[in-house]
Amino acid sequence: MKRVLVTGSSRGIGRAIAVRLAEEKFDVVLHCRSNLSKAQEVEKEIADLGQDCKILQFDISNREQCNEIISKDIEENGVYFGVVCNAGIARDNPFPALEGDEWDDVIHTNLDGFYNVLKPVIMPMIQSKQEGRIVTLSSVSGIAGNRGQVNYSAAKAGIIGATKALAVELAKRKITVNCIAPGLIETEMIESAPVEEIIKHIPARRLGQPKEVAALAAFLFSDEASYITKQVISINGGIV
């Protein structure tokens, strides 16, 4: 069976993607940093769908931890068919008030996490000589910028650049690398946002749903998407 790793899959968009991939008959490796009980709920949901599932617990900003835990899982259970780099954080503040730790935390988690998670994954995927899929999660903030999110926009724009470069390197290996850039999606991450005011600026006049992002991720993992690579696809209701 094809195994996929989905980081940040205990809740929100990551959870929706993990469950949707299980519905598409992938075995899923869930990831969480601290919320193990929530990840276990997802594990049960996926097991009920008849797919194998396990949980890896690590901090994507910790390079040594990522390498050790991911490499051990690959050695013991086999190469991943694909990875969804979803885990990330936001620390919003207007730039004049943005503290150094708010900049560092967001950059190290969101952007360094790209390297830390994918570095131990790529060579085993190449050596398997099989097709593969990598999907990263950016944001409309990484495309257009957003007030109060200079740190987040910088990290998410960096993910877009890294995704495009990696896609060029891996294309001849039949490993596609694409990026999903969601707009305002109804998850816990936006609970403190002025949602009613923001919706006025969204042409679709509503929030996006995690299942809509998950549907795109599932398509990018499909056989039909094998000629799609180096693309950034935004799900945002027309806001950009």
CSV table of C-alpha atoms in Angstrom, one decimal:
chain,number,residue,atom,x,y,z
A,1,MET,CA,0.0,0.0,0.0
A,2,LYS,CA,1.0,3.6,-0.6
A,3,ARG,CA,2.0,5.5,2.6
A,4,VAL,CA,1.7,9.2,3.0
A,5,LEU,CA,2.9,11.5,5.8
A,6,VAL,CA,0.7,14.5,6.7
A,7,THR,CA,2.2,16.9,9.1
A,8,GLY,CA,0.0,18.9,11.5
A,9,SER,CA,-2.8,16.4,11.0
A,10,SER,CA,-4.4,16.4,14.5
A,11,ARG,CA,-6.8,19.1,13.5
A,12,GLY,CA,-8.0,21.6,10.9
A,13,ILE,CA,-6.8,21.4,7.3
A,14,GLY,CA,-4.2,18.7,8.1
A,15,ARG,CA,-6.9,16.4,9.7
A,16,ALA,CA,-9.2,16.9,6.7
A,17,ILE,CA,-6.4,16.0,4.3
A,18,ALA,CA,-5.4,12.9,6.2
A,19,VAL,CA,-8.9,11.6,6.3
A,20,ARG,CA,-9.6,12.3,2.7
A,21,LEU,CA,-6.4,10.5,1.6
A,22,ALA,CA,-7.5,7.6,3.7
A,23,GLU,CA,-10.8,7.6,1.9
A,24,GLU,CA,-8.7,7.4,-1.3
A,25,LYS,CA,-7.1,4.2,0.1
A,26,PHE,CA,-3.8,5.6,1.2
A,27,ASP,CA,-2.2,4.4,4.4
A,28,VAL,CA,-1.6,7.5,6.6
A,29,VAL,CA,1.2,8.5,8.9
A,30,LEU,CA,-0.2,11.2,11.1
A,31,HIS,CA,1.9,13.9,12.8
A,32,CYS,CA,1.5,16.1,15.9
A,33,ARG,CA,3.8,18.1,18.1
A,34,SER,CA,1.9,18.0,21.4
A,35,ASN,CA,-1.8,17.3,20.8
A,36,LEU,CA,-1.6,13.5,20.9
A,37,SER,CA,-5.2,12.9,22.0
A,38,LYS,CA,-6.5,14.8,19.0
A,39,ALA,CA,-4.2,12.8,16.7
A,40,GLN,CA,-5.5,9.6,18.3
A,41,GLU,CA,-9.0,10.6,17.4
A,42,VAL,CA,-7.9,11.0,13.7
A,43,GLU,CA,-6.1,7.7,13.9
A,44,LYS,CA,-9.3,5.9,15.0
A,45,GLU,CA,-11.3,7.6,12.2
A,46,ILE,CA,-8.8,6.4,9.6
A,47,ALA,CA,-8.7,2.9,11.1
A,48,ASP,CA,-12.5,2.8,10.8
A,49,LEU,CA,-12.0,3.5,7.1
A,50,GLY,CA,-9.9,0.3,6.8
A,51,GLN,CA,-6.6,2.0,6.3
A,52,ASP,CA,-3.4,1.5,8.3
A,53,CYS,CA,-2.5,4.5,10.4
A,54,LYS,CA,0.2,5.5,12.8
A,55,ILE,CA,1.2,8.7,14.7
A,56,LEU,CA,4.6,10.3,14.7
A,57,GLN,CA,5.2,13.0,17.4
A,58,PHE,CA,7.9,15.6,16.8
A,59,ASP,CA,8.5,19.3,16.4
A,60,ILE,CA,9.0,20.3,12.8
A,61,SER,CA,11.4,23.1,13.9
A,62,ASN,CA,13.7,20.6,15.5
A,63,ARG,CA,16.0,19.3,12.7
A,64,GLU,CA,17.6,16.5,14.6
A,65,GLN,CA,14.3,15.2,16.0
A,66,CYS,CA,12.7,15.3,12.5
A,67,ASN,CA,15.6,13.4,11.0
A,68,GLU,CA,15.7,10.8,13.7
A,69,ILE,CA,11.9,10.0,13.9
A,70,ILE,CA,11.1,10.2,10.2
A,71,SER,CA,14.2,8.2,9.2
A,72,LYS,CA,13.4,5.5,11.7
A,73,ASP,CA,9.8,5.2,10.4
A,74,ILE,CA,11.0,4.9,6.8
A,75,GLU,CA,13.5,2.3,7.8
A,76,GLU,CA,11.0,0.2,9.8
A,77,ASN,CA,7.9,0.6,7.6
A,78,GLY,CA,8.9,1.6,4.1
A,79,VAL,CA,9.3,4.7,1.9
A,80,TYR,CA,6.5,7.3,1.7
A,81,PHE,CA,4.6,7.6,-1.5
A,82,GLY,CA,4.1,11.3,-0.6
A,83,VAL,CA,4.2,14.0,2.0
A,84,VAL,CA,1.9,16.8,2.8
A,85,CYS,CA,3.8,19.6,4.6
A,86,ASN,CA,0.9,21.2,6.4
A,87,ALA,CA,2.1,22.0,10.0
A,88,GLY,CA,2.7,25.6,10.8
A,89,ILE,CA,2.0,28.5,13.1
A,90,ALA,CA,1.1,32.2,13.0
A,91,ARG,CA,2.2,35.0,15.4
A,92,ASP,CA,0.4,38.1,14.1
A,93,ASN,CA,1.5,41.6,15.0
A,94,PRO,CA,1.9,44.9,13.1
A,95,PHE,CA,5.6,45.1,12.0
A,96,PRO,CA,6.6,48.0,14.3
A,97,ALA,CA,5.4,45.9,17.2
A,98,LEU,CA,6.7,42.6,15.9
A,99,GLU,CA,9.0,41.0,18.5
A,100,GLY,CA,12.1,39.1,17.5
A,101,ASP,CA,10.8,35.8,18.9
A,102,GLU,CA,7.5,36.3,16.9
A,103,TRP,CA,9.6,36.6,13.8
A,104,ASP,CA,12.0,33.7,14.7
A,105,ASP,CA,9.2,31.3,15.8
A,106,VAL,CA,7.2,31.7,12.6
A,107,ILE,CA,10.2,31.5,10.2
A,108,HIS,CA,11.8,28.5,12.0
A,109,THR,CA,8.6,26.6,12.3
A,110,ASN,CA,7.0,27.3,8.9
A,111,LEU,CA,10.0,27.7,6.6
A,112,ASP,CA,12.7,25.6,8.3
A,113,GLY,CA,10.0,22.9,8.8
A,114,PHE,CA,10.0,22.5,5.0
A,115,TYR,CA,13.6,21.5,5.0
A,116,ASN,CA,13.5,19.5,8.3
A,117,VAL,CA,10.6,17.3,7.2
A,118,LEU,CA,11.5,16.8,3.6
A,119,LYS,CA,15.3,16.3,3.9
A,120,PRO,CA,15.1,12.8,5.4
A,121,VAL,CA,12.2,11.9,3.0
A,122,ILE,CA,13.5,12.8,-0.5
A,123,MET,CA,16.5,10.4,-1.0
A,124,PRO,CA,14.5,7.3,0.0
A,125,MET,CA,11.8,8.4,-2.4
A,126,ILE,CA,14.3,8.9,-5.2
A,127,GLN,CA,16.0,5.5,-4.4
A,128,SER,CA,12.7,3.7,-4.6
A,129,LYS,CA,12.4,4.7,-8.3
A,130,GLN,CA,8.7,5.0,-7.9
A,131,GLU,CA,6.4,7.9,-8.6
A,132,GLY,CA,5.8,10.2,-5.6
A,133,ARG,CA,3.8,13.3,-4.5
A,134,ILE,CA,4.8,16.3,-2.3
A,135,VAL,CA,2.2,18.9,-1.4
A,136,THR,CA,3.1,22.0,0.6
A,137,LEU,CA,0.8,24.4,2.3
A,138,SER,CA,1.4,28.1,1.8
A,139,SER,CA,-1.2,30.9,2.1
A,140,VAL,CA,-2.7,33.8,0.2
A,141,SER,CA,-0.5,35.8,2.7
A,142,GLY,CA,2.5,34.3,0.9
A,143,ILE,CA,1.1,35.4,-2.5
A,144,ALA,CA,-0.3,38.9,-1.8
A,145,GLY,CA,0.9,39.8,1.7
A,146,ASN,CA,-1.3,40.7,4.6
A,147,ARG,CA,-1.5,43.4,7.2
A,148,GLY,CA,0.0,42.2,10.5
A,149,GLN,CA,1.6,39.2,9.0
A,150,VAL,CA,5.0,40.2,7.7
A,151,ASN,CA,6.6,37.2,9.4
A,152,TYR,CA,3.9,34.8,8.2
A,153,SER,CA,3.9,36.2,4.7
A,154,ALA,CA,7.7,35.9,4.5
A,155,ALA,CA,7.7,32.3,5.6
A,156,LYS,CA,4.8,31.3,3.3
A,157,ALA,CA,6.3,33.1,0.3
A,158,GLY,CA,9.5,31.2,1.0
A,159,ILE,CA,7.6,27.9,0.9
A,160,ILE,CA,6.4,28.8,-2.6
A,161,GLY,CA,9.9,29.5,-3.8
A,162,ALA,CA,11.2,26.3,-2.2
A,163,THR,CA,8.4,24.3,-3.6
A,164,LYS,CA,9.0,25.5,-7.2
A,165,ALA,CA,12.7,24.8,-7.0
A,166,LEU,CA,12.3,21.3,-5.5
A,167,ALA,CA,9.7,20.6,-8.2
A,168,VAL,CA,12.3,21.3,-10.9
A,169,GLU,CA,14.9,19.0,-9.2
A,170,LEU,CA,12.4,16.1,-8.8
A,171,ALA,CA,10.4,16.2,-12.0
A,172,LYS,CA,12.6,13.7,-13.9
A,173,ARG,CA,12.2,11.4,-10.9
A,174,LYS,CA,8.4,11.4,-11.5
A,175,ILE,CA,7.9,13.0,-8.1
A,176,THR,CA,5.6,16.0,-8.4
A,177,VAL,CA,5.8,19.0,-6.0
A,178,ASN,CA,3.0,21.4,-5.7
A,179,CYS,CA,1.7,24.1,-3.3
A,180,ILE,CA,-1.7,24.8,-2.0
A,181,ALA,CA,-2.3,28.4,-0.9
A,182,PRO,CA,-5.5,28.6,1.1
A,183,GLY,CA,-7.3,31.8,1.9
A,184,LEU,CA,-9.6,32.1,5.0
A,185,ILE,CA,-10.5,28.6,5.9
A,186,GLU,CA,-12.9,27.8,8.8
A,187,THR,CA,-10.5,26.3,11.4
A,188,GLU,CA,-9.4,27.0,14.9
A,189,MET,CA,-6.5,29.1,13.5
A,190,ILE,CA,-8.9,31.9,12.6
A,191,GLU,CA,-11.0,32.0,15.8
A,192,SER,CA,-9.6,35.3,16.9
A,193,ALA,CA,-9.8,36.9,13.4
A,194,PRO,CA,-12.4,39.6,12.5
A,195,VAL,CA,-14.2,37.1,10.3
A,196,GLU,CA,-17.3,39.1,9.5
A,197,GLU,CA,-15.3,42.0,8.4
A,198,ILE,CA,-12.9,39.9,6.3
A,199,ILE,CA,-15.8,38.1,4.5
A,200,LYS,CA,-17.0,41.4,3.1
A,201,HIS,CA,-13.7,41.5,1.1
A,202,ILE,CA,-14.1,37.9,-0.2
A,203,PRO,CA,-16.0,37.7,-3.5
A,204,ALA,CA,-17.5,34.4,-2.6
A,205,ARG,CA,-18.8,36.0,0.6
A,206,ARG,CA,-18.0,32.9,2.8
A,207,LEU,CA,-15.2,31.1,4.5
A,208,GLY,CA,-13.6,28.1,2.8
A,209,GLN,CA,-13.9,24.6,4.3
A,210,PRO,CA,-11.1,22.2,5.2
A,211,LYS,CA,-12.7,19.5,3.1
A,212,GLU,CA,-12.3,21.8,0.0
A,213,VAL,CA,-8.6,22.0,0.6
A,214,ALA,CA,-8.5,18.3,1.2
A,215,ALA,CA,-10.2,17.6,-2.1
A,216,LEU,CA,-7.5,19.5,-3.9
A,217,ALA,CA,-4.7,17.7,-2.0
A,218,ALA,CA,-6.4,14.3,-2.9
A,219,PHE,CA,-6.5,15.2,-6.6
A,220,LEU,CA,-2.8,16.2,-6.5
A,221,PHE,CA,-2.0,12.8,-5.1
A,222,SER,CA,-4.0,11.0,-7.8
A,223,ASP,CA,-2.7,9.3,-11.0
A,224,GLU,CA,-4.6,12.0,-13.0
A,225,ALA,CA,-2.3,14.7,-11.5
A,226,SER,CA,1.0,13.1,-12.5
A,227,TYR,CA,1.8,15.8,-15.1
A,228,ILE,CA,1.0,18.7,-12.7
A,229,THR,CA,4.1,20.0,-10.9
A,230,LYS,CA,5.7,23.3,-9.8
A,231,GLN,CA,2.2,24.8,-9.4
A,232,VAL,CA,0.7,27.1,-6.7
A,233,ILE,CA,-3.0,26.6,-6.5
A,234,SER,CA,-4.9,29.0,-4.2
A,235,ILE,CA,-8.3,28.2,-2.7
A,236,ASN,CA,-9.5,31.6,-1.6
A,237,GLY,CA,-13.0,32.4,-2.8
A,238,GLY,CA,-11.6,35.0,-5.3
A,239,ILE,CA,-9.8,37.2,-2.7
A,240,VAL,CA,-6.7,37.3,-4.9
